[in-house]
Short mmCIF file of C-alpha atoms in Angstrom, two decimals:
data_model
loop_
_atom_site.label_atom_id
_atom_site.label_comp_id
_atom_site.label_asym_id
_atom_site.label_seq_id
_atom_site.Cartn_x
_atom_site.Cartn_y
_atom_site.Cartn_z
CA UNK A 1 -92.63 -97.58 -38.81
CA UNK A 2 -92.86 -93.94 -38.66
CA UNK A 3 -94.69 -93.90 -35.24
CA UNK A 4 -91.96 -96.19 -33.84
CA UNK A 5 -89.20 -93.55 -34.54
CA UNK A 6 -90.90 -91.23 -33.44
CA UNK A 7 -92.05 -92.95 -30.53
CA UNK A 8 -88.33 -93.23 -29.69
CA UNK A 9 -87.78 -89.42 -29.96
CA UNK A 10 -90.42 -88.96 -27.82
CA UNK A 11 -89.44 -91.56 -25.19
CA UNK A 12 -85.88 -89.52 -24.75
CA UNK A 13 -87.96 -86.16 -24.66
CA UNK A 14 -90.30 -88.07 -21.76
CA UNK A 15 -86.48 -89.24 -20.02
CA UNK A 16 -85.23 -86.05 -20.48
CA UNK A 17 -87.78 -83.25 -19.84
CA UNK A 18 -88.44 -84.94 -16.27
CA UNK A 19 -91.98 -84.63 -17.17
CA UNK A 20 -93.36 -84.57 -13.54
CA UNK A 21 -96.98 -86.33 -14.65
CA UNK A 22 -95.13 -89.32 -16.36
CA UNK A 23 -92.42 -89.73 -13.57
CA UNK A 24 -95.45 -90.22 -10.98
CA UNK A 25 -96.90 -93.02 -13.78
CA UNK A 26 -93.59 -95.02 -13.29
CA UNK A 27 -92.95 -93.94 -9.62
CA UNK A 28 -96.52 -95.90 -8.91
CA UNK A 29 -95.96 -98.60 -11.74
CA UNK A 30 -92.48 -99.59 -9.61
CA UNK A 31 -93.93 -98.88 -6.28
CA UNK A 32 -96.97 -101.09 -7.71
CA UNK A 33 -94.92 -104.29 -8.79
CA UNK A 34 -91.96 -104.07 -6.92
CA UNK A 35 -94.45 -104.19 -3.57
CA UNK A 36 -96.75 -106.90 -5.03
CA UNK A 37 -93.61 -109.07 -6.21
CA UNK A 38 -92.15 -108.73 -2.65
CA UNK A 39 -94.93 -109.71 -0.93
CA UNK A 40 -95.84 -112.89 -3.55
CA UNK A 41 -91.75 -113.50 -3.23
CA UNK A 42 -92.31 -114.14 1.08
CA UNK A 43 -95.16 -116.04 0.73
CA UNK A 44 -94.53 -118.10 -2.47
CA UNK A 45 -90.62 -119.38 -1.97
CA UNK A 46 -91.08 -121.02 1.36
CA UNK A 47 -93.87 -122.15 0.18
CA UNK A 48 -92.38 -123.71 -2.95
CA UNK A 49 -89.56 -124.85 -1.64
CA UNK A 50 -92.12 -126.91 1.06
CA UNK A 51 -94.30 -128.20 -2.05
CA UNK A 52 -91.37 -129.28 -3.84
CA UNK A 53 -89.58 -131.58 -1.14
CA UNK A 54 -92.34 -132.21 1.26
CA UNK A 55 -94.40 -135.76 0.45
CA UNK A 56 -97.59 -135.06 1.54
CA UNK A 57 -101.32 -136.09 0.49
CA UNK A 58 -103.06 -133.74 -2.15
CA UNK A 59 -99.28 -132.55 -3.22
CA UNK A 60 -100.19 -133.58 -6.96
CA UNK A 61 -102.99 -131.70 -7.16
CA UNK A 62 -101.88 -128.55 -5.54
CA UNK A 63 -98.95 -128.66 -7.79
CA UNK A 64 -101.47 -128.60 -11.09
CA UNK A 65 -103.59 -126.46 -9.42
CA UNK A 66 -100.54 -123.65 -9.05
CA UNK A 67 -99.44 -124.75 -12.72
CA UNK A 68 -102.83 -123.80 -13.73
CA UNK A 69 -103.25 -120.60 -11.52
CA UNK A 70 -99.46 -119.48 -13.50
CA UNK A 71 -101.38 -119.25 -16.70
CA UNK A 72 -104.51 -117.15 -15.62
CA UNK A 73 -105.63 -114.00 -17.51
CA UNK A 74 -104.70 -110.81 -15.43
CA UNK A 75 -107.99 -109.75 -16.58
CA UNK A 76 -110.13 -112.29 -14.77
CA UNK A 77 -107.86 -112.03 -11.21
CA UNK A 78 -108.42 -108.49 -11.67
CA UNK A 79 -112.07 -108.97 -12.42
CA UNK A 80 -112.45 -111.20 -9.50
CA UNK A 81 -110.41 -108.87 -7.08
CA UNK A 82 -112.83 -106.29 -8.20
CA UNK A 83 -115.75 -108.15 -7.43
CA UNK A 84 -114.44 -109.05 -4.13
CA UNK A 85 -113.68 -105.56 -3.21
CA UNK A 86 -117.24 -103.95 -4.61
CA UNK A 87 -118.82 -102.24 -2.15
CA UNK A 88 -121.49 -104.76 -1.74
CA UNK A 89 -118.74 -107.38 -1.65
CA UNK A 90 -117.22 -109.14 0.89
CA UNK A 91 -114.31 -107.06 1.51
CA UNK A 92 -116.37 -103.67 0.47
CA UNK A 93 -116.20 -102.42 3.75
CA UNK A 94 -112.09 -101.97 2.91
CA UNK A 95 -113.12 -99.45 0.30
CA UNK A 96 -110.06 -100.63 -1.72
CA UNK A 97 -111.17 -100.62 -5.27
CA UNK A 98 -109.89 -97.94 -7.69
CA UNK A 99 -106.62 -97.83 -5.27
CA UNK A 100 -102.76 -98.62 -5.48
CA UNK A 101 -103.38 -101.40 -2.29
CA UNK A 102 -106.55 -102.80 -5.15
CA UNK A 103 -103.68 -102.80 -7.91
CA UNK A 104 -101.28 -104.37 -5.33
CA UNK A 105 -103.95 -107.17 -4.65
CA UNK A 106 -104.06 -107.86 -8.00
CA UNK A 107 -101.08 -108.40 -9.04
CA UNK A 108 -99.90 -110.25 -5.59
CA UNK A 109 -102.60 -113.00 -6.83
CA UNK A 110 -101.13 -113.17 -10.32
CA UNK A 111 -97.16 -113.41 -9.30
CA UNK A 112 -97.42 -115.48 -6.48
CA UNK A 113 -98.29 -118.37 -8.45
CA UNK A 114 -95.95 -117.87 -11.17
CA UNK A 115 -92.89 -117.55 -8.21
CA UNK A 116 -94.32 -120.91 -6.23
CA UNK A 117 -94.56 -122.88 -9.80
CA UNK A 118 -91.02 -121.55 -10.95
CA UNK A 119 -89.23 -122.70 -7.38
CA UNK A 120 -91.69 -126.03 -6.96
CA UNK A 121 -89.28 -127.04 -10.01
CA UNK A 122 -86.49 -125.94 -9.04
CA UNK A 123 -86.78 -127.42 -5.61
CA UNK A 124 -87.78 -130.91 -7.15
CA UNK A 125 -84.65 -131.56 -9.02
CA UNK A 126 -82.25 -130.52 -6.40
CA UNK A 127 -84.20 -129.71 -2.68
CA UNK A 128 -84.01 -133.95 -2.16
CA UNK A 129 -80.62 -133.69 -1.97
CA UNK A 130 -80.19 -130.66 -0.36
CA UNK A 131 -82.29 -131.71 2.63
CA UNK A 132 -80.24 -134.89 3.18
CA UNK A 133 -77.20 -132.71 3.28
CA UNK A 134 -78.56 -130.96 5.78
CA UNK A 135 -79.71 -133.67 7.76
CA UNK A 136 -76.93 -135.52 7.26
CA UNK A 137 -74.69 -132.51 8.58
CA UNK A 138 -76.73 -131.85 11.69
CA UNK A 139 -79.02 -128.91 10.48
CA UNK A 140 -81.51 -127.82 12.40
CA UNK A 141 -85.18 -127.34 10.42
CA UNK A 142 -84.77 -123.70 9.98
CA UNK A 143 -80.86 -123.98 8.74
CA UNK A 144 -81.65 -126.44 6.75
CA UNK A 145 -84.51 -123.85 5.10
CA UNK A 146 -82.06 -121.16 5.37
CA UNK A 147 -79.53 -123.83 2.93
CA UNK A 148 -82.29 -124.95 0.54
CA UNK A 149 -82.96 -120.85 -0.08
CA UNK A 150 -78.72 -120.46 -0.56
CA UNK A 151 -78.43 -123.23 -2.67
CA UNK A 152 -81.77 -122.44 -4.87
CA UNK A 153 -80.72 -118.75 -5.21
CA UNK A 154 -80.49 -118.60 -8.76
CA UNK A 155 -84.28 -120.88 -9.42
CA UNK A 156 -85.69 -118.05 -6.55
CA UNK A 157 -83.81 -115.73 -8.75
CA UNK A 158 -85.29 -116.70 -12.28
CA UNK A 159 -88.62 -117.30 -10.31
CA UNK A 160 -88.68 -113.27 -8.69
CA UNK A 161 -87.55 -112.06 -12.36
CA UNK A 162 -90.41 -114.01 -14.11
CA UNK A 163 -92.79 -112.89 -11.50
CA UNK A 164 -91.56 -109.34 -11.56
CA UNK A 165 -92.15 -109.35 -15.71
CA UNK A 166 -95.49 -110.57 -14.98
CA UNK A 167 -96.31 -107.79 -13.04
CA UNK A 168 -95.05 -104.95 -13.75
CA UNK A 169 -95.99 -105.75 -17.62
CA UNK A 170 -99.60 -106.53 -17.46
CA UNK A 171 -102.44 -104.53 -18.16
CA UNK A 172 -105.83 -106.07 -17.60
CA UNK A 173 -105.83 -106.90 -13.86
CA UNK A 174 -104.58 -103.02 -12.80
CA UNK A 175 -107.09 -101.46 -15.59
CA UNK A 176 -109.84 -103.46 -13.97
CA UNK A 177 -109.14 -102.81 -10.01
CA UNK A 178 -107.50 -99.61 -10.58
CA UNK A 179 -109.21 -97.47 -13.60
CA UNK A 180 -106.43 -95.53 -14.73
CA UNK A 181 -107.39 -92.98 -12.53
CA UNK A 182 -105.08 -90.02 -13.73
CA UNK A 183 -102.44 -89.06 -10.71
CA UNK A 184 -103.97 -91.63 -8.63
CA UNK A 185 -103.84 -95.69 -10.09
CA UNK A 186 -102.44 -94.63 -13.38
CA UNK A 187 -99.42 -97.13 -14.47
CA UNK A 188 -97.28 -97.61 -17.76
CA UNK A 189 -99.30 -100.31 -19.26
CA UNK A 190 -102.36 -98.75 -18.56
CA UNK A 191 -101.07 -95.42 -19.88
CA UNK A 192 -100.11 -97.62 -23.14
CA UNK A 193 -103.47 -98.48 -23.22
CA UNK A 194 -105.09 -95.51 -23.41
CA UNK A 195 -102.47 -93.78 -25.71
CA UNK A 196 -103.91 -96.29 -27.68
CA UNK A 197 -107.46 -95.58 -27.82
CA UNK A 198 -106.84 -91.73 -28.28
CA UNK A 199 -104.70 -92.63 -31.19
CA UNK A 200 -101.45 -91.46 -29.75
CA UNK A 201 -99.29 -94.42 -30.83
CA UNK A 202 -95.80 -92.18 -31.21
CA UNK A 203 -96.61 -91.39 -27.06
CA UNK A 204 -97.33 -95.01 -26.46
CA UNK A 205 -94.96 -96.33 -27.78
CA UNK A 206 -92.22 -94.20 -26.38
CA UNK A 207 -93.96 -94.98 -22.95
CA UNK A 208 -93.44 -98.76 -23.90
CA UNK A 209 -90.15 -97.88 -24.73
CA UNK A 210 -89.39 -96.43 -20.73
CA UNK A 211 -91.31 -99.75 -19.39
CA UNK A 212 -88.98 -101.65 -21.39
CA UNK A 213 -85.77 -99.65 -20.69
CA UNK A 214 -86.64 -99.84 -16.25
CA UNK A 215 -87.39 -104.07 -16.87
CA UNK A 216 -83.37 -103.96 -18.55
CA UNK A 217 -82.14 -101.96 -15.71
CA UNK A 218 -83.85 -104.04 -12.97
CA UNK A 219 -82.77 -107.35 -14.56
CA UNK A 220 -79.35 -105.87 -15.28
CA UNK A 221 -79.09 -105.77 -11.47
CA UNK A 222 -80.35 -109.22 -10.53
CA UNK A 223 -78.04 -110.86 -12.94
CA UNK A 224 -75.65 -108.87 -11.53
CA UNK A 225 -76.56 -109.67 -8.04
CA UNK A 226 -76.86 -113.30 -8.96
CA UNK A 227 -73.40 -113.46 -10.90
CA UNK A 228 -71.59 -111.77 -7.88
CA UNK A 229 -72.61 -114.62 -5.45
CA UNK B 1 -71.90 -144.39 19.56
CA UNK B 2 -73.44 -148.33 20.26
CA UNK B 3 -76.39 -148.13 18.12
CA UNK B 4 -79.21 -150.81 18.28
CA UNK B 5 -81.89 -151.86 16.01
CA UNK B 6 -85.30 -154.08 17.19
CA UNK B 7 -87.58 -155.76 14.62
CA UNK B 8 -87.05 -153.32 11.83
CA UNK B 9 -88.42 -153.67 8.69
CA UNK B 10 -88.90 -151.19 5.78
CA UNK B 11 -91.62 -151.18 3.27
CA UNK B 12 -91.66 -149.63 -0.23
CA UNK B 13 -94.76 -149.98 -2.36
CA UNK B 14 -95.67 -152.92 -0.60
CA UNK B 15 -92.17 -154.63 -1.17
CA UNK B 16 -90.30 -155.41 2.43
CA UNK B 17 -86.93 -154.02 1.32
CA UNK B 18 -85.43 -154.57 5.10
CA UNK B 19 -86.24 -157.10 7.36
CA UNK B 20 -83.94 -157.20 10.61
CA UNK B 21 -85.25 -159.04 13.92
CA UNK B 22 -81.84 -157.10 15.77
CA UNK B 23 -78.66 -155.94 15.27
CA UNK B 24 -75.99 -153.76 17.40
CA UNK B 25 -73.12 -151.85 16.02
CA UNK B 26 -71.11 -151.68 19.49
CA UNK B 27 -69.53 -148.20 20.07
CA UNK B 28 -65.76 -147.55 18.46
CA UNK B 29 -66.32 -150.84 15.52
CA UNK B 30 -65.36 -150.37 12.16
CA UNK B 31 -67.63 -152.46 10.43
CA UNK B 32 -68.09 -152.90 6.78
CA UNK B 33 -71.69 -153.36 5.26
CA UNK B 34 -71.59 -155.93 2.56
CA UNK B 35 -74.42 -157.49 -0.20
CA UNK B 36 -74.86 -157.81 -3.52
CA UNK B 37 -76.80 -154.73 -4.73
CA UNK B 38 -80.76 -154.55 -3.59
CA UNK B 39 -79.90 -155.95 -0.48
CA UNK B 40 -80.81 -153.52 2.05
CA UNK B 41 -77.68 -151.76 2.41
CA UNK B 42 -78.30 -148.21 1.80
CA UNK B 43 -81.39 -148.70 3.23
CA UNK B 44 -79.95 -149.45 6.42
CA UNK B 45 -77.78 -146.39 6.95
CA UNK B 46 -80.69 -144.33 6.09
CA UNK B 47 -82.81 -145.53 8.45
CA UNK B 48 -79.38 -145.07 11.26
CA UNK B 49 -79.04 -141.78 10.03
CA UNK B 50 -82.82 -140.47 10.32
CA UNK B 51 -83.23 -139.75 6.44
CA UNK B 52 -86.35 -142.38 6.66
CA UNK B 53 -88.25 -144.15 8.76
CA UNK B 54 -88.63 -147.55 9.80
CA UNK B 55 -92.14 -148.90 8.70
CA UNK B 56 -91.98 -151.36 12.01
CA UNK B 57 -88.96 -151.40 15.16
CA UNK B 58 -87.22 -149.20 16.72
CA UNK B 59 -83.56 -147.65 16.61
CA UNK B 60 -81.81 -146.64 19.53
CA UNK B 61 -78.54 -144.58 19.58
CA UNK B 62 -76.71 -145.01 23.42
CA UNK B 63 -79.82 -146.64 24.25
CA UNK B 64 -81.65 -143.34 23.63
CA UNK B 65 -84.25 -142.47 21.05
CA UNK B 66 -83.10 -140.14 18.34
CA UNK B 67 -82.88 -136.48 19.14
CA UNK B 68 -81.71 -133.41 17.57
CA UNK B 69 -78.47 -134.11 19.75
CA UNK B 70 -77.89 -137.35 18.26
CA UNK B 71 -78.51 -136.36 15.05
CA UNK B 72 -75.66 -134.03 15.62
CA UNK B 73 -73.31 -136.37 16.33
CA UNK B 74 -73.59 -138.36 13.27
CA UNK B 75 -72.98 -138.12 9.46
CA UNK B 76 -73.76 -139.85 6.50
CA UNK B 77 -71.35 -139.74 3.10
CA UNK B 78 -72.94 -140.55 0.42
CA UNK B 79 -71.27 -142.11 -3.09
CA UNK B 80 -72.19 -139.28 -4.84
CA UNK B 81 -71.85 -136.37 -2.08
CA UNK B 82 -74.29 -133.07 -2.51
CA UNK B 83 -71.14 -130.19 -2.83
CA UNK B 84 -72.94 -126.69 -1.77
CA UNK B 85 -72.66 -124.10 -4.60
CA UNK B 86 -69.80 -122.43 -2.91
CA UNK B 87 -65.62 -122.92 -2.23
CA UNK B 88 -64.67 -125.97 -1.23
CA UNK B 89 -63.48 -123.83 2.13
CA UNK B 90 -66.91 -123.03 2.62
CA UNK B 91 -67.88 -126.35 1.80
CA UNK B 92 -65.68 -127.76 4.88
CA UNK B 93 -66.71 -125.11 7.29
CA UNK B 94 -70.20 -125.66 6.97
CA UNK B 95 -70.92 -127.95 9.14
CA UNK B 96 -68.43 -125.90 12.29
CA UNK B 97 -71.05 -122.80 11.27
CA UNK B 98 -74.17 -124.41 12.09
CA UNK B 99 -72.79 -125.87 14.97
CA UNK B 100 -72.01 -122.43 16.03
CA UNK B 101 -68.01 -122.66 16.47
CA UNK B 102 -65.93 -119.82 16.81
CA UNK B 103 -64.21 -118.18 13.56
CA UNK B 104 -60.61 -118.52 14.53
CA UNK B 105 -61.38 -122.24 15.49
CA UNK B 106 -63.19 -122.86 12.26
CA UNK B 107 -60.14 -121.52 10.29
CA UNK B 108 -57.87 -123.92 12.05
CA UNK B 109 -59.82 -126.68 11.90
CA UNK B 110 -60.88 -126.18 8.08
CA UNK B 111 -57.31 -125.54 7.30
CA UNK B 112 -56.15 -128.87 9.23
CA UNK B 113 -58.55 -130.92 7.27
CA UNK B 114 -57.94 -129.09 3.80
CA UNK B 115 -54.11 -130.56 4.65
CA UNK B 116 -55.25 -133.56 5.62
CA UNK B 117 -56.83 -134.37 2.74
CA UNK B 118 -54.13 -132.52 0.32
CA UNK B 119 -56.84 -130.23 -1.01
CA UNK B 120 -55.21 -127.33 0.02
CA UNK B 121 -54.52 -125.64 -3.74
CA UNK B 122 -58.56 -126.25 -4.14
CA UNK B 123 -59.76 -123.89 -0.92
CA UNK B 124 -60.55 -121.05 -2.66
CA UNK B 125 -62.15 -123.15 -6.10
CA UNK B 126 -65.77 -123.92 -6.52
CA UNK B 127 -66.78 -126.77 -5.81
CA UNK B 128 -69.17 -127.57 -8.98
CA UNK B 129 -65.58 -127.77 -10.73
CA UNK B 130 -63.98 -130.49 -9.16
CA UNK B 131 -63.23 -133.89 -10.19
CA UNK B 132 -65.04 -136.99 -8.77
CA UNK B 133 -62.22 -137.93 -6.82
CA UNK B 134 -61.53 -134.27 -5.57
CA UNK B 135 -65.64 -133.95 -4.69
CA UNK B 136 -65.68 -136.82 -2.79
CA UNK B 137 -62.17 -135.59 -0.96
CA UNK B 138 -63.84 -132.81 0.24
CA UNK B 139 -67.21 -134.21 1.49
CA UNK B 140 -65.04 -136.49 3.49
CA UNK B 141 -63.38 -133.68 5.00
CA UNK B 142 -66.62 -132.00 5.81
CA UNK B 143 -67.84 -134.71 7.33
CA UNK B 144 -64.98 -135.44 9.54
CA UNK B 145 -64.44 -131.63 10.36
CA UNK B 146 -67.21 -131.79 13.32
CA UNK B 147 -65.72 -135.42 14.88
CA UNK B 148 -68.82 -136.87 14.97
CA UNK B 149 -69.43 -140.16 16.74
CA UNK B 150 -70.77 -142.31 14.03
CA UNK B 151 -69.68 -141.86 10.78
CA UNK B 152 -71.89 -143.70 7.76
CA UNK B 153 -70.55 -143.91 4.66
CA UNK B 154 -72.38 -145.58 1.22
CA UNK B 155 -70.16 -146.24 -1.38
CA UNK B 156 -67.67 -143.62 -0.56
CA UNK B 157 -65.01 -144.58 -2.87
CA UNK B 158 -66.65 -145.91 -5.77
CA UNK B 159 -65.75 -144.91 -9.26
CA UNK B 160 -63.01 -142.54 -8.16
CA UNK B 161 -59.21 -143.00 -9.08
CA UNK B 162 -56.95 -145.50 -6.80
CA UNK B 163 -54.39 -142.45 -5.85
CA UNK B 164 -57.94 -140.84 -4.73
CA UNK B 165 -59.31 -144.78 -3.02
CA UNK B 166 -55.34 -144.58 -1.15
CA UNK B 167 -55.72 -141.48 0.31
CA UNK B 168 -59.51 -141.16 1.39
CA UNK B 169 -59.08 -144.82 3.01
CA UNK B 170 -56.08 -143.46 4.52
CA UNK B 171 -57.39 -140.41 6.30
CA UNK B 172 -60.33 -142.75 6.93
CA UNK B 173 -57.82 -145.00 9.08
CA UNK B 174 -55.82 -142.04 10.59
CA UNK B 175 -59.47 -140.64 11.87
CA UNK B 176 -60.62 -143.49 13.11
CA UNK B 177 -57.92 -144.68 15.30
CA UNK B 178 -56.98 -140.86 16.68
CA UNK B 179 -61.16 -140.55 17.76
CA UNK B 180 -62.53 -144.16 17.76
CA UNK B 181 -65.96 -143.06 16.19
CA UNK B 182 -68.50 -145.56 15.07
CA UNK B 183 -68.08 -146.38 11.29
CA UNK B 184 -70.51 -148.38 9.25
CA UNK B 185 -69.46 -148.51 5.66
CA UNK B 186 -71.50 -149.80 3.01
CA UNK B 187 -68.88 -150.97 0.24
CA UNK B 188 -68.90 -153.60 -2.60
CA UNK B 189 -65.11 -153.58 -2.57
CA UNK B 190 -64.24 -156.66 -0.50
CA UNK B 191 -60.37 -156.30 -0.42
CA UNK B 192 -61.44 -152.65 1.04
CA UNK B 193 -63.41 -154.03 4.15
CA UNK B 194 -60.33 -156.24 5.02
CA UNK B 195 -58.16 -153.24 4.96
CA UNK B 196 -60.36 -151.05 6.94
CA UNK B 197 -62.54 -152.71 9.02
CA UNK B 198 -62.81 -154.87 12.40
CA UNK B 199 -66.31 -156.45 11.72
CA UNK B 200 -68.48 -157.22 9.04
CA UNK B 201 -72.13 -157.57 8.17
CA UNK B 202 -73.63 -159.45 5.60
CA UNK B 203 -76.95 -158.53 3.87
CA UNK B 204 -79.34 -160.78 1.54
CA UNK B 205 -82.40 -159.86 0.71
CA UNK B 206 -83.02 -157.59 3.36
CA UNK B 207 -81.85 -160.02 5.77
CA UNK B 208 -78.27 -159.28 7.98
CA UNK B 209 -77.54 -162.93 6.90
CA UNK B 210 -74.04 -163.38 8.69
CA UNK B 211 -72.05 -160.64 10.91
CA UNK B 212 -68.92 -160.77 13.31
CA UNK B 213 -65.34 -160.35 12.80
CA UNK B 214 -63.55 -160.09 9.52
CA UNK B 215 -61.76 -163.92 10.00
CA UNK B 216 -65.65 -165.53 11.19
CA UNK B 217 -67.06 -164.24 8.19
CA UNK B 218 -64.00 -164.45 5.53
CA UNK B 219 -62.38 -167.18 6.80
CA UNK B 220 -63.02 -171.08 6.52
CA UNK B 221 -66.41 -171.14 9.09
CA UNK B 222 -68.34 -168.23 7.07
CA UNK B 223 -71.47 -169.28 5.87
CA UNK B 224 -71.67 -170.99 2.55
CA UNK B 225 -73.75 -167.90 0.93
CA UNK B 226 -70.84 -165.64 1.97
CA UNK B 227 -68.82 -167.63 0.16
CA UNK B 228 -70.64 -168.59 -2.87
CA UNK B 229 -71.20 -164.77 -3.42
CA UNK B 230 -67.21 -163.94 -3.11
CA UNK B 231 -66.70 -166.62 -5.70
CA UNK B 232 -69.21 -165.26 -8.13
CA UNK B 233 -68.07 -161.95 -7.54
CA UNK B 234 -70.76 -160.28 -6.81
CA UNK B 235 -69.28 -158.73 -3.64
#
């Protein structure tokens, strides 16, 4: 109990002290997730919304494959990412391991299923009818992808918040690809991590504390965002 | 828009739902789809209106084969219409947007059909808070905004109120005889299709099992299937 209130104290000292070492940690943790959700966001909710109308052959299976792929330890994508990148790899030439673009990787693999299996739902229960609007109305195939996205704003919403959580709150996969290389790949959950091991729980969990208080702030705007339209 | 259909059947897991050697809606009839239910109705206008495919024949709108053009010129109302997650404004206007129409003109025409249908008070509300009857107003409206030249219509006034059934099958009429469109208009409500329409079809099974004018198929030489369903009811 006592290293919680203290880890509060500390996490106001860390807000208010502009420590220039921690504001680079969650400069690169945001830069970090906020690039990797993007990028999972463009390919995953056309995608999902294209799963979830579309009748095609091997639909089922792709669907339980992405289910499946939603619930994989960070550790293992980042494990695999690593492997991929190794120097002897197949993408060594890239030199990308132990670098933001490796962390980036990373956690682009671990959101994008999460976004594709939140909007494949959303898309089932309503994209049918959707589509026949369209149709029925004279849409053209990209208005009537352009509807679909309007009308499943709030499930691409939910699914860009979940992924977003995802990322910018896991540990193993950046750890793994990145190496909490100080001033270089070191992010807040990694940063927890290693408070951790050097027994600084007060300084961890006032870090935990910031993470926590920037996931509020970005939500807080979403749900705004979402409310307003 | 004279629409005609050649050896069309449709197929769903492995059960022939549709089976229709040929039929021709002539351009400017009213006609009123009628069968008890499973008999190939809705089917029907969603094969006209491109939402499925035929398994077997062919469709052909003005003697052309669909295109996105003819797609454009037709519209399908369904019994319970899909309101977009917006104003009931927005709602009408959508289909003038797509269409690319001018702002001022989609104001005015948005505004003429929000009269029209005395929705006017409603413009501004969302539309996931209106009524049955009010929905199903407004999907009316939006289909009518763009005067397309065949108008489909499944159902369109069942389980609303009968102020609601007046007024919808009144602006139905006024539309129809200001443009002439084609209307096909599946409905179980027989009194409805000798109010509205010129011509009826008759579906069993699948099968368009009588069609022609309202007195042929009503009246004293309809077939005896016709009439044994009106007795029962079940039309």
């Amino acid at each position: 109990m006592e290293n919680i209130l203290e880890g509060v104290k500390d996490a106001l000292i860390l807000l208010t002290t502009l420590d220039p070492e921690f504001y680079t940690i969650v400069r690169l943790s945001l830069f970090v997730s906020l690039t990797a959700t993007l990028l999972a966001a463009i390919l995953a909710i056309p995608a999902g919304i294209v799963i979830g109308i579309k009748n095609f052959p091997g639909r089922k299976i792709i669907i339980r494959i992405v289910y499946t792929l939603m619930s994989m330890p960070p550790v293992v994508i980042g494990l695999i990412i690593f492997l991929l990148l190794l120097r002897n790899g197949p993408f060594g030439h890239f030199s990308l391991n132990f670098t933001p673009t490796a962390m980036i990787i990373a956690q682009f693999c671990l959101v994008t299923p999460i976004i594709t299996g939140v909007v494949i739902n959303g898309t089932k229960e309503r994209g049918q009818d959707i589509r026949e609007l369209a149709r029925t109305l004279g849409a053209s195939r990209s208005q009537t992808l352009w509807l679909l996205i309007r009308e499943l704003r709030i499930n691409i919403m939910t699914a860009v918040v979940t992924g977003y959580g995802r990322a910018i709150s896991e540990v193993g996969a950046v750890m793994v690809v990145g190496g909490n290389i100080r001033g270089h790949t070191r992010v807040m959950t990694t940063t927890i991590a290693m408070l951790r091991n050097m027994g600084e729980y007060s300084l961890a969990i006032a870090t935990g504390i910031v993470l926590l208080l920037i996931s509020f702030i970005i939500n807080s705007l979403l749900y705004y965002w979402q409310q307003e339209r | 828009m004279k629409i005609q259909g050649t050896g069309i059947t449709k197929v769903y897991n492995q059960k022939t739902v549709l089976d229709i050697d040929q039929f021709t809606f002539e351009s400017g009839d009213f006609w009123g789809i009628i069968g008890p239910n499973g008999s190939g109705k809705s089917t029907l206008l969603r094969l006209i209106s491109c939402l499925t495919e035929p398994s077997s024949g062919k469709i052909t709108y003005e003697l052309r084969d669909k295109g996105q053009a003819i797609k454009r010129s037709m519209t399908l109302v369904f019994q319970k219409p899909y309101l977009l997650r917006t104003s009931v404004y927005n709602n009408i206007a959508y289909p003038l947007q797509i269409r690319q129409v001018h702002p001022p003109e989609i104001r005015q025409k948005v505004e003429e059909m929000l009269t029209s249908f005395q929705i006017e008070s409603l413009a501004d509300q969302k539309a996931w808070t209106l009524s049955g009857g009010e929905a199903q107003k407004v999907a009316l409206a939006r289909a009518l905004v763009f005067n397309p030249e065949l108008i489909m219509l499944d159902e369109p006034t069942a389980n609303i109120d009968p102020g609601s059934i007046m007024l919808l099958e009144d602006r139905l009429r006024f539309h129809y005889e200001k443009f002439k469109p084609t209307v096909l208009m599946v409905t179980h409500n027989l009194q409805q299709t000798k109010r509205l329409c010129s011509k009826v079809a008759f579906l069993h099974e699948g099968v368009i099992h009588d069609q022609g004018s309202i007195d042929n198929v009503f009246g004293p030489d309809g077939t005896s299937l016709v009439k044994s369903f009106i007795q029962q009811g079940l039309i």
